PDB file of C-alpha atoms in Angstrom:
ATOM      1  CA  UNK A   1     167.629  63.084  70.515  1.00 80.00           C
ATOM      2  CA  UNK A   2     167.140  59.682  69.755  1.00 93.00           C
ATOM      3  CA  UNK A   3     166.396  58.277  66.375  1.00 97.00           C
ATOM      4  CA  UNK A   4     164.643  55.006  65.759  1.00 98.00           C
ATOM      5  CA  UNK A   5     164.226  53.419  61.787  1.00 98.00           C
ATOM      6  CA  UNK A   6     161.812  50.803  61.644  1.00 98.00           C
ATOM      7  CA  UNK A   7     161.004  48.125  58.917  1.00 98.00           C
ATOM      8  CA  UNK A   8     158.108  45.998  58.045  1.00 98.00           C
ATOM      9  CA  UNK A   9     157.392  43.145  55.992  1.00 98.00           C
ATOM     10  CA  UNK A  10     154.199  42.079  55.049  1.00 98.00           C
ATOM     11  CA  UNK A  11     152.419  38.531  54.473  1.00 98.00           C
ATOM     12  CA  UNK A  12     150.249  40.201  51.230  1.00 98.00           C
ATOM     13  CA  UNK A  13     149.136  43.567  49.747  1.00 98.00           C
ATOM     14  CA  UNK A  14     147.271  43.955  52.884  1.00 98.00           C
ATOM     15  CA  UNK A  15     149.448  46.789  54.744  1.00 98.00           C
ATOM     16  CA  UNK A  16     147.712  45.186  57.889  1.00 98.00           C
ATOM     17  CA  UNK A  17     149.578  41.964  57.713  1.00 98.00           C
ATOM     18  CA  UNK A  18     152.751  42.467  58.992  1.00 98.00           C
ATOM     19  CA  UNK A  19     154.815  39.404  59.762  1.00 98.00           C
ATOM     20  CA  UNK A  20     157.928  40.909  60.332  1.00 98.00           C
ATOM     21  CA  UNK A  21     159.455  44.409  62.158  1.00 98.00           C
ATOM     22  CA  UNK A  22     162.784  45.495  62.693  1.00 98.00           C
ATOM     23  CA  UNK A  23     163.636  48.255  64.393  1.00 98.00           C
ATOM     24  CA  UNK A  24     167.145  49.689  65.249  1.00 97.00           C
ATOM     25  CA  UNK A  25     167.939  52.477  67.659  1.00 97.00           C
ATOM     26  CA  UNK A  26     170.501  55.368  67.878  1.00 96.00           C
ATOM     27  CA  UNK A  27     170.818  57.915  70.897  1.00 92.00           C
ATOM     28  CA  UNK A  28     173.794  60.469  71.343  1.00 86.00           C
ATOM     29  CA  UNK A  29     175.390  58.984  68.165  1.00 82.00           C
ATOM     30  CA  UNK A  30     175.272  54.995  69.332  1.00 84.00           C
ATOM     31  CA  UNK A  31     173.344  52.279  68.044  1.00 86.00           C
ATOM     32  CA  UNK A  32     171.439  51.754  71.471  1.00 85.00           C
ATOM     33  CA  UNK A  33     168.823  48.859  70.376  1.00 88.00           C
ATOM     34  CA  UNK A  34     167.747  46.812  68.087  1.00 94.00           C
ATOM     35  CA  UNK A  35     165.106  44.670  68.178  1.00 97.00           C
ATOM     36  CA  UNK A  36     163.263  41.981  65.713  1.00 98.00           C
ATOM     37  CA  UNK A  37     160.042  40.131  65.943  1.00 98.00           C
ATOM     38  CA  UNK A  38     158.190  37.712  63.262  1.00 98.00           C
ATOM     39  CA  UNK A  39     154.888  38.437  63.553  1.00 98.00           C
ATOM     40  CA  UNK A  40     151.591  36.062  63.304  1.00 98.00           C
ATOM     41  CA  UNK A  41     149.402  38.444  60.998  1.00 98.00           C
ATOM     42  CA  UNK A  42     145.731  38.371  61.986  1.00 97.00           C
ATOM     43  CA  UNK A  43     143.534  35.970  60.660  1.00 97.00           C
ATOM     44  CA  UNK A  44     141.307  38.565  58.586  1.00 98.00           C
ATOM     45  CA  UNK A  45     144.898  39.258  56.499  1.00 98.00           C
ATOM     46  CA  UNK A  46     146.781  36.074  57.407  1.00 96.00           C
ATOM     47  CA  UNK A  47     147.318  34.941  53.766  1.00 97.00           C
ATOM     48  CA  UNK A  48     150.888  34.733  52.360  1.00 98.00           C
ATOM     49  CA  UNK A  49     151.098  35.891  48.600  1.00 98.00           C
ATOM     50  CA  UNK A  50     153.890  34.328  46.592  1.00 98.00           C
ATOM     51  CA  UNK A  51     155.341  37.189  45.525  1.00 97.00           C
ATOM     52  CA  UNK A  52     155.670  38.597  49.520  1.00 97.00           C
ATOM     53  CA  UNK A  53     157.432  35.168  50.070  1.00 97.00           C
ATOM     54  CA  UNK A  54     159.816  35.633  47.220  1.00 97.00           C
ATOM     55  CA  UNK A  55     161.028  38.877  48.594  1.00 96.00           C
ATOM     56  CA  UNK A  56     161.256  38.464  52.238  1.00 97.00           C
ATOM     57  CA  UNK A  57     161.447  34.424  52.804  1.00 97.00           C
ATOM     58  CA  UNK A  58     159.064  34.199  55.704  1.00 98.00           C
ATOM     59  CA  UNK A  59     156.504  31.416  55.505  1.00 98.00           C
ATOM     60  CA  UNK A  60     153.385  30.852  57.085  1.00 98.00           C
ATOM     61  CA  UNK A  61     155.116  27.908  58.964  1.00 98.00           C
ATOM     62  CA  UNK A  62     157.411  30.341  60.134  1.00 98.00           C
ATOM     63  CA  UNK A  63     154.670  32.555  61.731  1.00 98.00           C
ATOM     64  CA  UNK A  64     152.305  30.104  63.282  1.00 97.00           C
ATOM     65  CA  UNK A  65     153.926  30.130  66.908  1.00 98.00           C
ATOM     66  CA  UNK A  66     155.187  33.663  66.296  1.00 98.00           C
ATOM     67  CA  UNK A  67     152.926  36.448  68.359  1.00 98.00           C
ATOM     68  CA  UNK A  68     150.339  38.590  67.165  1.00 98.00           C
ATOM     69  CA  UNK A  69     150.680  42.277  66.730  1.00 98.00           C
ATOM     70  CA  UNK A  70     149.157  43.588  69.608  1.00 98.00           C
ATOM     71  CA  UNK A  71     151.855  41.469  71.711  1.00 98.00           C
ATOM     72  CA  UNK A  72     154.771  42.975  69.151  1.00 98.00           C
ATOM     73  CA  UNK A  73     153.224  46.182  69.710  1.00 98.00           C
ATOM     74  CA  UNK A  74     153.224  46.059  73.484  1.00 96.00           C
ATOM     75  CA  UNK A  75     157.097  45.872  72.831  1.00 96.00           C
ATOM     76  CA  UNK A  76     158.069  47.983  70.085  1.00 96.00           C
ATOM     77  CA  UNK A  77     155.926  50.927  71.261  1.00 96.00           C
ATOM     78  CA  UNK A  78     158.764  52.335  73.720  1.00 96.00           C
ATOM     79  CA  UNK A  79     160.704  52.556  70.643  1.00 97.00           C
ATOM     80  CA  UNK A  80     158.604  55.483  69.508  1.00 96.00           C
ATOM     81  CA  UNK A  81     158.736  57.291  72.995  1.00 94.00           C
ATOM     82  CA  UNK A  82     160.909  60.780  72.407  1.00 94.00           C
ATOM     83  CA  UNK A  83     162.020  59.799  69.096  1.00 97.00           C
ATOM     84  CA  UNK A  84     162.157  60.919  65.642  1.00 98.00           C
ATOM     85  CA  UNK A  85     161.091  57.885  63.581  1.00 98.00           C
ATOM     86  CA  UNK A  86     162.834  57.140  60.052  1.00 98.00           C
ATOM     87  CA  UNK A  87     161.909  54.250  57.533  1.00 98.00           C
ATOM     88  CA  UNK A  88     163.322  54.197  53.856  1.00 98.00           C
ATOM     89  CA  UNK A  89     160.261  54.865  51.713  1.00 97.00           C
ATOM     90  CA  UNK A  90     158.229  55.651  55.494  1.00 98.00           C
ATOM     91  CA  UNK A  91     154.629  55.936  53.477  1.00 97.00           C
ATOM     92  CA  UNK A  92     154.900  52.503  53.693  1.00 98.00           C
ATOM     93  CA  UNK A  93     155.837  51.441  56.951  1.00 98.00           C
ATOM     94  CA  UNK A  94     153.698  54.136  58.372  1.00 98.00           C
ATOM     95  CA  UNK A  95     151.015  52.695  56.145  1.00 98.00           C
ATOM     96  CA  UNK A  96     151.728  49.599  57.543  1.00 98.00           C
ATOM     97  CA  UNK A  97     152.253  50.362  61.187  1.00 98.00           C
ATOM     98  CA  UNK A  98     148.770  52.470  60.794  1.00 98.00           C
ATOM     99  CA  UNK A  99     146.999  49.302  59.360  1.00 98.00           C
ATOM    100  CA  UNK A 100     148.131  46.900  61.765  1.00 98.00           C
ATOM    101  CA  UNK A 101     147.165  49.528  64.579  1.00 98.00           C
ATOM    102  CA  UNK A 102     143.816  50.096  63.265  1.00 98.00           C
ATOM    103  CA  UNK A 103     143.114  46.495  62.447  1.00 98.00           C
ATOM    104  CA  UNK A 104     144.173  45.117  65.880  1.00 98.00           C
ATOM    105  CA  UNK A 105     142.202  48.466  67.914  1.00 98.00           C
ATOM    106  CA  UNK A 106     145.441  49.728  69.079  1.00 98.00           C
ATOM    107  CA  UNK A 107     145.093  53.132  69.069  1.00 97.00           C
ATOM    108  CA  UNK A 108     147.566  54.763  66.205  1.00 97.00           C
ATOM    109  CA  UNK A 109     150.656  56.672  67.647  1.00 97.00           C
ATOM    110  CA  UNK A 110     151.557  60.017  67.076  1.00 96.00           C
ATOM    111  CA  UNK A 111     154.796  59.646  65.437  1.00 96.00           C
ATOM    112  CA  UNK A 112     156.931  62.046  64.036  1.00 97.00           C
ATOM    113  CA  UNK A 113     158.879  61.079  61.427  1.00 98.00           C
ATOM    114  CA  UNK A 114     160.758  61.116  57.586  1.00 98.00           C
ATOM    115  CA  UNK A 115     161.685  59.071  54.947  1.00 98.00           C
ATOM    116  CA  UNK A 116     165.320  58.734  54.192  1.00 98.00           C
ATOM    117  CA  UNK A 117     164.438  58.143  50.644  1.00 98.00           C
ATOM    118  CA  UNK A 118     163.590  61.471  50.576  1.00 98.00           C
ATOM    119  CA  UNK A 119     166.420  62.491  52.365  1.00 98.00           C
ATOM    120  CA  UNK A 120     168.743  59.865  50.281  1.00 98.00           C
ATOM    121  CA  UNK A 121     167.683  62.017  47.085  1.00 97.00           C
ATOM    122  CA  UNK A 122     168.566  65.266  48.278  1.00 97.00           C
ATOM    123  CA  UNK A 123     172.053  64.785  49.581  1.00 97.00           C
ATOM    124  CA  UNK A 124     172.913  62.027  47.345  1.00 97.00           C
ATOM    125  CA  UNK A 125     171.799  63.871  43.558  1.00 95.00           C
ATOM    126  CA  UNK A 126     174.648  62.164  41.765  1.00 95.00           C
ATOM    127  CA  UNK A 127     173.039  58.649  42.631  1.00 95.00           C
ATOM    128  CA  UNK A 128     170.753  57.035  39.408  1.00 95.00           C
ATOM    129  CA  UNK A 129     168.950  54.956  42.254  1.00 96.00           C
ATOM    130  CA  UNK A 130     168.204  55.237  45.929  1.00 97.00           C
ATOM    131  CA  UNK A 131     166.640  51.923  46.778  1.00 97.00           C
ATOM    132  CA  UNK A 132     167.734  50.823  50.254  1.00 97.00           C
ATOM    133  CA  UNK A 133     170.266  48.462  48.681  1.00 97.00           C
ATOM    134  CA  UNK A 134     171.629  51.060  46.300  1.00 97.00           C
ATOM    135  CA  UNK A 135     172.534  53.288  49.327  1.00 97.00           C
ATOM    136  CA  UNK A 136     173.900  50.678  51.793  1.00 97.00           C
ATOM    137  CA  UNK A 137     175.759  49.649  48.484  1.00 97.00           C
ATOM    138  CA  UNK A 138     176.929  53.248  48.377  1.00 97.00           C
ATOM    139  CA  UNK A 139     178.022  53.947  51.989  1.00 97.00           C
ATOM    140  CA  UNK A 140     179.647  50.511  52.746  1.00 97.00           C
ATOM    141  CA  UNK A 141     176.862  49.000  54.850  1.00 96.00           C
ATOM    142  CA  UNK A 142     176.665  45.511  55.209  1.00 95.00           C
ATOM    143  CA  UNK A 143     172.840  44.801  54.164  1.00 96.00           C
ATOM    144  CA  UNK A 144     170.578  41.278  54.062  1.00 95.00           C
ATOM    145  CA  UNK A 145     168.113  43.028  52.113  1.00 94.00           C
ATOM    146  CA  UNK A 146     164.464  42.102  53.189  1.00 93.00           C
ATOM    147  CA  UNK A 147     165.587  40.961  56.399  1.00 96.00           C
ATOM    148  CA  UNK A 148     163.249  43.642  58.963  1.00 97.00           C
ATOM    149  CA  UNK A 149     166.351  44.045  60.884  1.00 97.00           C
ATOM    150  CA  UNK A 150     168.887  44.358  58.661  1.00 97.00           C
ATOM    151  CA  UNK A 151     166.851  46.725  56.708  1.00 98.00           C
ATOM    152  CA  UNK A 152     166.305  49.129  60.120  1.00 98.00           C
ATOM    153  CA  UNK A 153     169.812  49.114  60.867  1.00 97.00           C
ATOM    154  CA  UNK A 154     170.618  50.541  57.117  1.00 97.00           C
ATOM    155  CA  UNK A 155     168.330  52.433  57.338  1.00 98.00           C
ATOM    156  CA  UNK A 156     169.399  53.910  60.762  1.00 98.00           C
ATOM    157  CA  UNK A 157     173.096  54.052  58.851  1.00 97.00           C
ATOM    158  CA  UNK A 158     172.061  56.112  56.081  1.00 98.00           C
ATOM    159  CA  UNK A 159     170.521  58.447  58.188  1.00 97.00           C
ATOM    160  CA  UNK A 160     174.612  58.670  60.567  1.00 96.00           C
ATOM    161  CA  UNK A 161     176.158  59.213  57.621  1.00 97.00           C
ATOM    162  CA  UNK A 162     174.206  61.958  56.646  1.00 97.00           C
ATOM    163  CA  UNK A 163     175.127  63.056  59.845  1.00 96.00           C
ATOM    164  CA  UNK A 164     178.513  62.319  59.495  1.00 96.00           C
ATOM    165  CA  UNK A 165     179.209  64.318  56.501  1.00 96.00           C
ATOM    166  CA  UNK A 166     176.886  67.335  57.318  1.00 96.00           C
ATOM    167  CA  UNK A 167     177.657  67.874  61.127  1.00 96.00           C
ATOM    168  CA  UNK A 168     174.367  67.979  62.366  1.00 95.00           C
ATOM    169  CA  UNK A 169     173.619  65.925  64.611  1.00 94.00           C
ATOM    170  CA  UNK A 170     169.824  66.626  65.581  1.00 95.00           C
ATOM    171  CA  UNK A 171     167.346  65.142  62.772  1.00 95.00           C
ATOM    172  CA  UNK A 172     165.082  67.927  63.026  1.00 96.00           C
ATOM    173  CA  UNK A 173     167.797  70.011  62.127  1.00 96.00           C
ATOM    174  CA  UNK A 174     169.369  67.615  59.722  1.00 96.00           C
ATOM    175  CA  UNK A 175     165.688  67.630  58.136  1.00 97.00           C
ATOM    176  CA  UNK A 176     165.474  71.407  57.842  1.00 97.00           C
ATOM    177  CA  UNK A 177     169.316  71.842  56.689  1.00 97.00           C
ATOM    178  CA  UNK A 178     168.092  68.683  53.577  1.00 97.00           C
ATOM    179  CA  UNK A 179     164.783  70.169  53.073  1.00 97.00           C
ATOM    180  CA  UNK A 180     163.551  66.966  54.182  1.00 98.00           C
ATOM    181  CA  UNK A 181     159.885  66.988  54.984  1.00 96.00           C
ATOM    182  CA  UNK A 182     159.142  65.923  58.797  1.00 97.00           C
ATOM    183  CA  UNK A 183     155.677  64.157  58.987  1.00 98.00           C
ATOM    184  CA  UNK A 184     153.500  63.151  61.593  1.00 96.00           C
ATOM    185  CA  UNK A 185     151.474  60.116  62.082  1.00 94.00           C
TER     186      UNK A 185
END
């Protein structure tokens, strides 16, 4: 079964104005894609806040000749197809992903998919904190924290070594075997 983590950043507190996505890819236990967009957000939520900027780095200069969503979306949707979709903290990027869907008229996909937060806290008790950094900090994964990409691919990581050290293999089963909470979009 194939499992796909995606990551977005956003220009403001708008979840509709994405600017950046990462998404990484693993099928029969191999990282099979990755792939990385900046994203122009739509002029109704185009505004960069300060704060956004200080976290992620990405300017409005560095969006203006990027494309819109729908274009991004066009390529990231076969991403989705037969997968189980992962995000660390998902309400998020599902939030976001929803947003930008519903803001652009793309109609939302059905996505099934869990947070490996969640799924960080219940195999990983011992841990004070299970930010995204904490847990590549944890499991030796190299992480540019707040870079889309980099952020999908440890997220994708947490999720194989959870694997790794439980033997399952299949996230819905991994999910029932955590009591990790599959949701849909």
């Amino acid at each position: 079964m194939k499992l796909t983590a995606i990551d977005f950043e956003t220009a403001n507190g708008n979840a509709a104005s994405v600017c950046a996505v990462g998404i990484s890819v693993m099928e029969d236990g191999a990282v099979e894609e990755k792939y990385y967009s900046l994203i122009r957000p739509e002029k109704n939520v185009s505004w960069f806040a300060p704060g956004n900027i200080s976290i992620h780095g990405i300017h409005p200069d560095d969006v203006k000749d990027a494309p819109d969503f729908r274009e991004v979306y066009d390529q990231m949707k076969i991403y989705f197809d037969d997968a189980v979709v992962i995000a660390h903290n998902a309400g998020f990027d599902m939030k976001c992903l929803k947003a930008a869907c519903l803001n652009t008229g793309i109609p939302v996909p059905t996505i099934t998919y869990f947070d490996t937060v969640e799924l960080s806290r219940k195999v990983f008790r011992n841990l004070e904190h299970h930010r995204l950094n904490n847990m590549c900090d944890y499991l030796g994964i190299e992480l540019n924290h707040h870079n889309a990409l980099s952020d999908s691919y440890g997220c994708l990581m947490i999720a194989a070594s959870v694997m790794n050290l439980s033997g399952i293999y299949d996230p819905v089963e991994l999910c029932a075997a955590c009591n990790v909470r599959l949701k849909q979009l």
